Coordinates of C-alpha atoms and ligand atoms in Angstrom, one line a residue:
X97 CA -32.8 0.1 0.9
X98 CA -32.3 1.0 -2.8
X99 CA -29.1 3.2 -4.0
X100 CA -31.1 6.2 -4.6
X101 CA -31.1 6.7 -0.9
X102 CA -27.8 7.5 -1.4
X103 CA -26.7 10.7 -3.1
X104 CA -23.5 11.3 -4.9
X105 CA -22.0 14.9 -5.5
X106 CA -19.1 14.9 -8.0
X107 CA -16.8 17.7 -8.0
X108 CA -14.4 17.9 -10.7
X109 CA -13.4 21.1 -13.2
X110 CA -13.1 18.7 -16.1
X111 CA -17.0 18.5 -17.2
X112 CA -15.9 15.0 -19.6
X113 CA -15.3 13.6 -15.6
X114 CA -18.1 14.8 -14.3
X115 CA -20.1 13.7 -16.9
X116 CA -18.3 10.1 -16.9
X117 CA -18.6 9.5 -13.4
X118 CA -22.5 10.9 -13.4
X119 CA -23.1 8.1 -15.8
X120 CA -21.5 5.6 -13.9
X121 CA -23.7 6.4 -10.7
X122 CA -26.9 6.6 -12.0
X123 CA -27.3 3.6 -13.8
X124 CA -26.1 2.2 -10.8
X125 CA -29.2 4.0 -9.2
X126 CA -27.3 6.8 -7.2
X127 CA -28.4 10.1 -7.2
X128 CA -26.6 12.2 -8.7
X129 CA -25.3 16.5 -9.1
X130 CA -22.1 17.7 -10.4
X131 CA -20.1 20.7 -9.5
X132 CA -17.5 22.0 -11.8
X133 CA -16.6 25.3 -10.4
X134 CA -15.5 25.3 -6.6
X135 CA -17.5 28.6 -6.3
X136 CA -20.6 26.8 -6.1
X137 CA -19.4 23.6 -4.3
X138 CA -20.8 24.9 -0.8
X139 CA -24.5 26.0 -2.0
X140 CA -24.5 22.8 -4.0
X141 CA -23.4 21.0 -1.0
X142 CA -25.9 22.6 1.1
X143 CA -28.8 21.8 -1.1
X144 CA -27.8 18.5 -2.2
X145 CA -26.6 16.6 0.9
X146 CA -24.4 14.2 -0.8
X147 CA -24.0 11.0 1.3
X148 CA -20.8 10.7 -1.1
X149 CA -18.9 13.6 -2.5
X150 CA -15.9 12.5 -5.4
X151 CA -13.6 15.3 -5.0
X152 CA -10.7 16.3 -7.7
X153 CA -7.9 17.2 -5.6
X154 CA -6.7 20.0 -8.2
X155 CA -9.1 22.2 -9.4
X156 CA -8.7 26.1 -10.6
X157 CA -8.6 28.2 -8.2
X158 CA -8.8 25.9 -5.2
X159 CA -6.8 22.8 -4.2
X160 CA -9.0 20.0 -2.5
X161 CA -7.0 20.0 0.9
X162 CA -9.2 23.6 1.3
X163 CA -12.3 21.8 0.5
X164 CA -11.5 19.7 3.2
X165 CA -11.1 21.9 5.6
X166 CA -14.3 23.6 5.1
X167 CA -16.1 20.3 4.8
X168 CA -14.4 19.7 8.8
X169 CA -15.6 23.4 9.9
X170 CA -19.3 22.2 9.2
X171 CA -19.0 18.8 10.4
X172 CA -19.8 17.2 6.9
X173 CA -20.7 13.7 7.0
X174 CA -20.2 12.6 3.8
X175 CA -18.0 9.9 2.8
X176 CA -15.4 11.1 1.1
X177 CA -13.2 9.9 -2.0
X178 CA -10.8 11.9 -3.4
X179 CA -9.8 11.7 -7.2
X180 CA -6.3 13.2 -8.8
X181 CA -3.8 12.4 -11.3
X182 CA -1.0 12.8 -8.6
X183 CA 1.0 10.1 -7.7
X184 CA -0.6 8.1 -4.9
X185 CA 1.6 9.1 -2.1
X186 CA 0.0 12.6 -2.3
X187 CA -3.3 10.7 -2.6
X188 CA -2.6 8.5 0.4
X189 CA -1.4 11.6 2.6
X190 CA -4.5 13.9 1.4
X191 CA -6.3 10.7 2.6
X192 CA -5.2 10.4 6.2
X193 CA -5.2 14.6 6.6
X194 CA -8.1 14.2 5.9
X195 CA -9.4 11.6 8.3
X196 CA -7.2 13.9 11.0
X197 CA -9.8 16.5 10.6
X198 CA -12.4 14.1 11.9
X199 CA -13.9 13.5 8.3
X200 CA -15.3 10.1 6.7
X201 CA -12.7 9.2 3.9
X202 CA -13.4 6.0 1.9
X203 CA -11.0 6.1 -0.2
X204 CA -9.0 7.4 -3.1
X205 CA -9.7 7.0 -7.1
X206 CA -6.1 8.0 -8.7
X207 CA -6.5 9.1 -12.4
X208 CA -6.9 8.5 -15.3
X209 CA -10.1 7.0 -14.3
X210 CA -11.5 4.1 -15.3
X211 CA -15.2 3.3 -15.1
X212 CA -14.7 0.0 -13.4
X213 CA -13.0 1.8 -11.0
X214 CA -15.4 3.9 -10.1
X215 CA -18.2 0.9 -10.2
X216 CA -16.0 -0.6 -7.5
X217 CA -15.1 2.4 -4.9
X218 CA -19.3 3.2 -5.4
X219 CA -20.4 -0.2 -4.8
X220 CA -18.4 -0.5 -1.6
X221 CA -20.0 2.5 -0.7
X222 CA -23.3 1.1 -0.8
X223 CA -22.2 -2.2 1.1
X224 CA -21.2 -0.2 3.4
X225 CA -24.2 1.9 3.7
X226 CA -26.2 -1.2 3.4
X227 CA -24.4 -3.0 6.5
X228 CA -24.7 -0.7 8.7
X229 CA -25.5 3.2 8.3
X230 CA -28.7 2.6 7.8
X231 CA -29.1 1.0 11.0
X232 CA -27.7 3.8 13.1
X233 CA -30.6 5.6 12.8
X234 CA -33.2 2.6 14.4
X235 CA -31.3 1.4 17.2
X236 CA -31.3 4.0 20.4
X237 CA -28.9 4.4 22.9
X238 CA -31.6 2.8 25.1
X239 CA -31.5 -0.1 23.7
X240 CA -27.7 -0.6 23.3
X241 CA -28.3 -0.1 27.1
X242 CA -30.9 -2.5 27.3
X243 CA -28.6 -5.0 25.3
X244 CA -25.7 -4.4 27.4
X245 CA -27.5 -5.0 30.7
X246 CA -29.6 -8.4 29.4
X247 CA -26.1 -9.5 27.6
X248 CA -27.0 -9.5 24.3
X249 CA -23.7 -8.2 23.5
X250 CA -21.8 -11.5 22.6
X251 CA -17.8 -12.4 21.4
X252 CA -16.6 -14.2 18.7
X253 CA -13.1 -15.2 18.1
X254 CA -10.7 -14.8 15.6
X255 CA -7.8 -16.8 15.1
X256 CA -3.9 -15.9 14.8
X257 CA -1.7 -18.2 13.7
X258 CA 2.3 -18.7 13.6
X259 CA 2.9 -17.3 9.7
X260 CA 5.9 -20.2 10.5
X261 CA 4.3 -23.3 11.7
X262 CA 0.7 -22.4 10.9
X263 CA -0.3 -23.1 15.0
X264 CA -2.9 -21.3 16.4
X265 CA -0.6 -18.4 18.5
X266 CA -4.0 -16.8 20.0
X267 CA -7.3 -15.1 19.5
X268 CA -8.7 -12.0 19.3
X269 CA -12.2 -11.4 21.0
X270 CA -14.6 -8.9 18.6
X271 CA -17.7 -7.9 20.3
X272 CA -21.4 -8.5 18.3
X273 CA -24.5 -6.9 19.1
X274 CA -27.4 -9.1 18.7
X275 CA -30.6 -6.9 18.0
X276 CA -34.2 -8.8 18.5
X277 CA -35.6 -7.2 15.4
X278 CA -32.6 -5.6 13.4
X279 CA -30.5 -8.7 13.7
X280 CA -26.6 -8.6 14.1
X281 CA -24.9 -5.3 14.1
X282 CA -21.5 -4.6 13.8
X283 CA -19.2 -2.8 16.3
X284 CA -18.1 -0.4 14.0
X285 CA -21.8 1.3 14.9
X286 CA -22.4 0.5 18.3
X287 CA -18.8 1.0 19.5
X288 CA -19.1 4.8 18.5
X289 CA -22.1 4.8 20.3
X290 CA -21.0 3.3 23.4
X291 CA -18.6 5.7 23.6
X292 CA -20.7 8.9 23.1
X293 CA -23.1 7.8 25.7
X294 CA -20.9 6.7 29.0
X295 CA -21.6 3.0 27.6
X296 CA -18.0 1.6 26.8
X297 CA -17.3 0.6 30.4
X298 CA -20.2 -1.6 31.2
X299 CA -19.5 -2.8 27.4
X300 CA -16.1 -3.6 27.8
X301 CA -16.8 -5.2 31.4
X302 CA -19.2 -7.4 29.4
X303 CA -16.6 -8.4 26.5
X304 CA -14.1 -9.0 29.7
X305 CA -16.1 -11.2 31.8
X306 CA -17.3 -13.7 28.4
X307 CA -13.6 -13.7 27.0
X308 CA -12.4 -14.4 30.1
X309 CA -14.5 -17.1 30.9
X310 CA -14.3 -19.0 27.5
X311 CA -10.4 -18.7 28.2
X312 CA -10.2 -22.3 30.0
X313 CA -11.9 -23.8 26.8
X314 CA -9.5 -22.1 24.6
X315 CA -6.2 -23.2 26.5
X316 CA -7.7 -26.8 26.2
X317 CA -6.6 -26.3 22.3
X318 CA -2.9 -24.2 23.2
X319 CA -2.0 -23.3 26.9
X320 CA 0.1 -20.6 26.0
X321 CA -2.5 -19.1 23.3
X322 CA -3.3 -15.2 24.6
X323 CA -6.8 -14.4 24.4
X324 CA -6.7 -10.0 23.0
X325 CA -9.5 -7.7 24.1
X326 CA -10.1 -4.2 22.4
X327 CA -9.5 -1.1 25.1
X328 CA -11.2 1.5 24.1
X329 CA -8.9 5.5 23.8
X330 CA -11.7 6.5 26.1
X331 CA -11.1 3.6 29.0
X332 CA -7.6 5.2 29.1
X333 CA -8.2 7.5 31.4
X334 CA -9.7 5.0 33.6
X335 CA -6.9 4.8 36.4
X336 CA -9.2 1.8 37.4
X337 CA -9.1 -0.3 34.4
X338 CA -5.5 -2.4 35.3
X339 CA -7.6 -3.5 38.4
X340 CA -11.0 -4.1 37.1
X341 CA -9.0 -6.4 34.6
X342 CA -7.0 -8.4 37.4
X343 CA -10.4 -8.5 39.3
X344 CA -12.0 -10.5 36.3
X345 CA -9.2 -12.6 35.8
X346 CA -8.9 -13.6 39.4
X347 CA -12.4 -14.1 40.1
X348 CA -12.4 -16.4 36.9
X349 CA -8.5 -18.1 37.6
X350 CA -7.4 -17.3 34.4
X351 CA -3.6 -16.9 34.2
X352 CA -3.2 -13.2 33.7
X353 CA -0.7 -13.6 30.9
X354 CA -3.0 -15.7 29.0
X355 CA -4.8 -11.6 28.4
X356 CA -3.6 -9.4 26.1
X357 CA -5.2 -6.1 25.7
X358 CA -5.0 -4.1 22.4
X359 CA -4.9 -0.1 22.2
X360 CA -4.6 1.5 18.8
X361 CA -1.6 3.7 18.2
X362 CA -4.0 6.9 17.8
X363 CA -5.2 6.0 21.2
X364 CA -2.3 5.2 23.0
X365 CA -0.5 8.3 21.6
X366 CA -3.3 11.1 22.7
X367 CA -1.8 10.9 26.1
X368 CA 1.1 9.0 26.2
X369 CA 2.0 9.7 30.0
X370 CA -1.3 8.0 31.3
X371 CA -0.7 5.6 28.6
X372 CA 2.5 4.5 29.7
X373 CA 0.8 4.4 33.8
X374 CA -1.6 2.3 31.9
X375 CA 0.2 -0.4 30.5
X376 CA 3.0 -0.2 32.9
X377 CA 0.2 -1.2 35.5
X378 CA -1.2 -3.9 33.5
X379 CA 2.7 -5.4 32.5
X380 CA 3.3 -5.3 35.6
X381 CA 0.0 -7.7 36.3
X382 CA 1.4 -9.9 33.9
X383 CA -1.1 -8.8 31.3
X384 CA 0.4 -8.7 28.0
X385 CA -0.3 -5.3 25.6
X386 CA -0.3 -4.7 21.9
X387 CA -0.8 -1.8 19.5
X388 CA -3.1 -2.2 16.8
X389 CA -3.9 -0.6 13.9
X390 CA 0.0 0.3 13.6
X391 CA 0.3 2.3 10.7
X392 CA -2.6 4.6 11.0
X393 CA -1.6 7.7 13.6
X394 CA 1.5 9.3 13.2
X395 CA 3.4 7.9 15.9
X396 CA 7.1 6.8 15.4
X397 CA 8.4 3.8 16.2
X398 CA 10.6 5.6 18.5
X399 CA 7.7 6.8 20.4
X400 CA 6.4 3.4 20.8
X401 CA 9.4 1.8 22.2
X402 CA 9.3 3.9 24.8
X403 CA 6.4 2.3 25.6
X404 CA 6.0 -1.1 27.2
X405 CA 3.9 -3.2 24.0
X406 CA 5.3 -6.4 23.3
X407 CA 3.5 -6.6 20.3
X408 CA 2.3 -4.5 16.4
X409 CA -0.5 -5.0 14.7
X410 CA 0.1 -3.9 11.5
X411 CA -3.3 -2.1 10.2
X412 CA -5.3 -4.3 7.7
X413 CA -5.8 -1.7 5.1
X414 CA -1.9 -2.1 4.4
X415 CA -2.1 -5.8 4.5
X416 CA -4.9 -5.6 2.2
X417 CA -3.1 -3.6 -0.5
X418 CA 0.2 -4.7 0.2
X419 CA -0.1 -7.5 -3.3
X420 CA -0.7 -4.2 -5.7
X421 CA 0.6 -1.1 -3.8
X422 CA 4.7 -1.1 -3.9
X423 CA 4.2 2.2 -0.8
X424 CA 1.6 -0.6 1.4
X425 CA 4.2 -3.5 0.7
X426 CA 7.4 -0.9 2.1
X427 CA 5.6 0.1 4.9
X428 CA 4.3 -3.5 5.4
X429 CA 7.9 -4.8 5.4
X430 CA 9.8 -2.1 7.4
X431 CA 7.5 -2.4 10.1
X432 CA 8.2 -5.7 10.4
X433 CA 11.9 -5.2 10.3
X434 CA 12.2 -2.2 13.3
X435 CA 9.9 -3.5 15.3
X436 CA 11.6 -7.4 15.4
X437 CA 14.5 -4.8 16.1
X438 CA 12.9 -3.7 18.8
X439 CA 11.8 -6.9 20.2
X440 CA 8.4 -6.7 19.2
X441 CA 6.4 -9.4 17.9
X442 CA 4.3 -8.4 14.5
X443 CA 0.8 -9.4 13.7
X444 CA -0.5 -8.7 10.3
X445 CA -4.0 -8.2 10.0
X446 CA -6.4 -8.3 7.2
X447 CA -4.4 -11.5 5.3
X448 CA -7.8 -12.5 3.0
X449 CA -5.4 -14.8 0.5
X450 CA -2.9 -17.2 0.1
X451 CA -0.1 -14.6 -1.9
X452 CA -0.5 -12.4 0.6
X453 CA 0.1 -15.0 3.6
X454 CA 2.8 -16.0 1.8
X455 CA 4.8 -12.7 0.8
X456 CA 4.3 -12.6 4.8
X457 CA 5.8 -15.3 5.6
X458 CA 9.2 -14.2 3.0
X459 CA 8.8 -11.0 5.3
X460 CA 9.4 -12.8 8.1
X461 CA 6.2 -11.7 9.6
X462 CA 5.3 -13.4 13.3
X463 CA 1.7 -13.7 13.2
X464 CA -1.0 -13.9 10.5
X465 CA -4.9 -12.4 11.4
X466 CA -7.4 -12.6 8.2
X467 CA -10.5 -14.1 6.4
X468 CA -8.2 -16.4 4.6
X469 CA -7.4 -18.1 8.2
X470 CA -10.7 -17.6 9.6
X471 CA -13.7 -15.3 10.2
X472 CA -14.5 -14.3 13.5
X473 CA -16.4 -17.1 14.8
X474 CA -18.5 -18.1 17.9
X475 CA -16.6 -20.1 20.5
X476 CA -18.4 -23.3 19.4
X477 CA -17.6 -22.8 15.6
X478 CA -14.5 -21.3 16.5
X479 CA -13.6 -24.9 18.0
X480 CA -14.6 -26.8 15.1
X481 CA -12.7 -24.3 12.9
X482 CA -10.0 -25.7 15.0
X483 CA -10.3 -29.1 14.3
X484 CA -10.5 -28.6 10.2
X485 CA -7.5 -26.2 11.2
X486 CA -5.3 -29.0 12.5
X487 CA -6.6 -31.9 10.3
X488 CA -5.5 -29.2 7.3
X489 CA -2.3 -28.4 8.5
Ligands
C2E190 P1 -10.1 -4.1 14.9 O1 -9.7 -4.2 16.3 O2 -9.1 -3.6 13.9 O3 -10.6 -5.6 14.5 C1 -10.4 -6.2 13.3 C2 -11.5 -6.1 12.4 O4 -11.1 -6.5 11.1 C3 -12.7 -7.0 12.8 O5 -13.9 -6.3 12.4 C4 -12.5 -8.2 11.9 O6 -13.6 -9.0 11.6 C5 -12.0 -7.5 10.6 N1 -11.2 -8.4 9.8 C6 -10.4 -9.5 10.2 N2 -9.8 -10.1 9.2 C7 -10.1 -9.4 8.1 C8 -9.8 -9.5 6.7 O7 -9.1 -10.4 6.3 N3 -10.3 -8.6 5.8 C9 -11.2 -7.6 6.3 N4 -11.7 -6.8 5.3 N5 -11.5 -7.5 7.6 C10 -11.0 -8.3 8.5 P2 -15.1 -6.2 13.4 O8 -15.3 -7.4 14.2 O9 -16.3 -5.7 12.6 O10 -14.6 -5.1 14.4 C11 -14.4 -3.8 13.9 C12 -13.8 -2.9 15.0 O11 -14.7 -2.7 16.1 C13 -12.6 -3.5 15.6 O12 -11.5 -3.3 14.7 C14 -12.5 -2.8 16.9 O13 -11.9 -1.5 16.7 C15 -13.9 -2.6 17.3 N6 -14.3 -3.6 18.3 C16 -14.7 -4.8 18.1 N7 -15.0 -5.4 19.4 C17 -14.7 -4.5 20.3 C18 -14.7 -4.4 21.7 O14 -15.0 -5.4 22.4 N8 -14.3 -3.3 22.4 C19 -13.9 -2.2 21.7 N9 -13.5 -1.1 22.3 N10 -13.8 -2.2 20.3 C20 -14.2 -3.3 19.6
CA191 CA1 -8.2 -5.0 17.5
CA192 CA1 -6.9 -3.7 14.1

């Protein structure tokens, strides 16, 4: 795929922007329109496509937040990066309102702008696009299906470790989909899917029964290590799911507190009464729970202690700015401080480098998750990651 397949539509009322950004993006071989009055921003829109729009929050005669609104009404599926001179909390806010209104926001390019700034947030674009996007089109639900049923689906393993003593505390299990002729592709495109088409169960029940079974080999390394499976929002309103768990684990002779299952705060929030049946159900089964991506809904802590997690997650994308951004390394460091208030224990995900692993471990953080640990392996390379692991430590 080359990056003209990708369009970029810049929107900004200063035209020295506009034409500094345009520059930018086509030598690195976007396509590329400019809008500099929001009058014609919809027709341009229309006509254009953008796969990216680069939107200046502050504009005359319209603020941004409106574009974004409209851009929700019509279902735009652009990714979206907004552009301002105000000061990043506004960005950050702007960011996540958006991404409330069900639209694609990749992120945020404060000014003044610089142009390797803009190189960078384009060229993750394109990995991005290059990863996966593309292959959202070729694959069918049929053969996610078909993938399902023959188990093509198969689990990896990634590592936590004690920030502390640097042991291996547990694993989480992330699902890959192996396609005969497309190769590997990740869950961020097929999970969507799965969900759309009635698919997550029989998914799920397919990431259960491998992680479950690879279990003994795991508790051969740590027989307290917990093994954590994803749970979908939508497997929430399974009454069943507690007992389809406890089925698996039984039929295999796992020890049930050995499982943990992970629901993201967004999820676990939509309907917190059947969330707390949920999990009280599967505590009470010994399973252990823990939110993820802490940090992205709007939930209080509050409202989480009401509910029965024993462990945070703390979303990567804070983790991962927490070594530049004074806002991700607050929220970063309270969250660790009310929830060990709480009695939770606190996972940070997305640790990719030694500083940040560290500053973690000043923070008093419990667990560490990231591609400076490990990557998400299969079992067999997972085990031999272990052994470097322990020879290292
Ligand atoms: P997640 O639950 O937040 O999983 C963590 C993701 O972050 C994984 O991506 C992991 O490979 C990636 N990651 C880990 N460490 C780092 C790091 O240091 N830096 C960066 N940049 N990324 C890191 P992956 O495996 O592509 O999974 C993406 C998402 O797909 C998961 O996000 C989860 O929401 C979903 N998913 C994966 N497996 C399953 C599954 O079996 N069931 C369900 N329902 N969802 C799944
Ligand atoms: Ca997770
Ligand atoms: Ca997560």
């Amino acid at each position: 795929m080359s990056m003209s397949d990708q369009s970029v539509l810049i929107v900004d009322d200063d035209p020295r922007i506009c034409r500094l950004i345009k520059r930018v993006a086509i030598n690195m071989g976007f396509r590329c329109d400019t809008v500099e009055d929001s009058d014609h921003f919809f027709n341009r829109y229309l006509e254009f496509r953008p796969s990216i729009i680069l939107l200046d929050l502050k504009m005359k005669g319209v603020d941004g937040v409106e574009l974004l609104r409209h851009l929700a009404s019509i279902d735009s599926e652009s990714q979206i990066i907004i552009m301002s001179g105000v000061d990043s909390r506004v960005l950050d806010t702007t960011r996540r309102l958006g991404k409330s209104l069900g639209l694609h926001m990749a992120g945020v390019l404060p000014k003044p702008i610089d142009i390797k700034h803009i190189e960078e947030v384009l060229s993750k674009q394109y990995q991005r696009f290059s990863a996966g996007k593309g292959v959202d089109k070729k694959v069918s639900i049929s053969d996610l299906e078909a993938a399902i049923r023959h188990q093509h689906i198969n689990v990896y393993y990634q590592a936590q470790v004690c920030l502390k003593t640097g042991r291996l505390t547990g694993v989480e299990a992330l699902c890959r989909w192996f396609h005969p002729s497309l190769g590997e592709i990740p869950p961020d495109i097929f999970i969507p899917m799965a969900e759309k088409f009635r698919l997550i169960k029989p998914l799920t029940e397919t990431v259960l029964n491998t992680a479950i079974s690879d279990l003994p080999k795991l508790l051969q390394l740590n027989d307290n290590l917990t093994t954590s499976i994803n749970l979908s929002a939508l497997l929430l309103s399974d009454l069943q799911i507690p007992d389809t768990i406890e089925q698996i684990l039984k039929a295999k002779q796992v020890p049930a507190h050995n499982l943990s299952v992970e629901i993201t705060e967004s999820a676990a929030m939509e309907d917190p009464s059947r969330t707390m049946e949920i999990l009280t159900r599967l505590r009470i089964k010994d399973i252990q729970v823990s939110m993820d991506d802490f940090g992205t809904g709007y939930s209080s802590l509050v409202q989480l202690y009401r509910l029965p997690f024993g462990e945070l997650k703390i979303d990567k994308s804070f983790v991962m700015d927490m070594l530049h951004s004074d806002e991700a390394a607050a929220i970063v460091k309270s969250t660790i401080n009310i929830g060990q208030t709480l009695g939770l224990t606190i996972v940070a995900e997305g640790v990719e480098n030694a500083k940040t692993f560290k500053m973690l471990q000043e923070l008093n953080c419990d667990y560490a998750q990231g591609y400076y640990i490990a990557h998400a392996l299969p079992l067999n390379q997972f085990l031999q990651w272990y052994q470097r692991h322990l020879k290292s430590a």
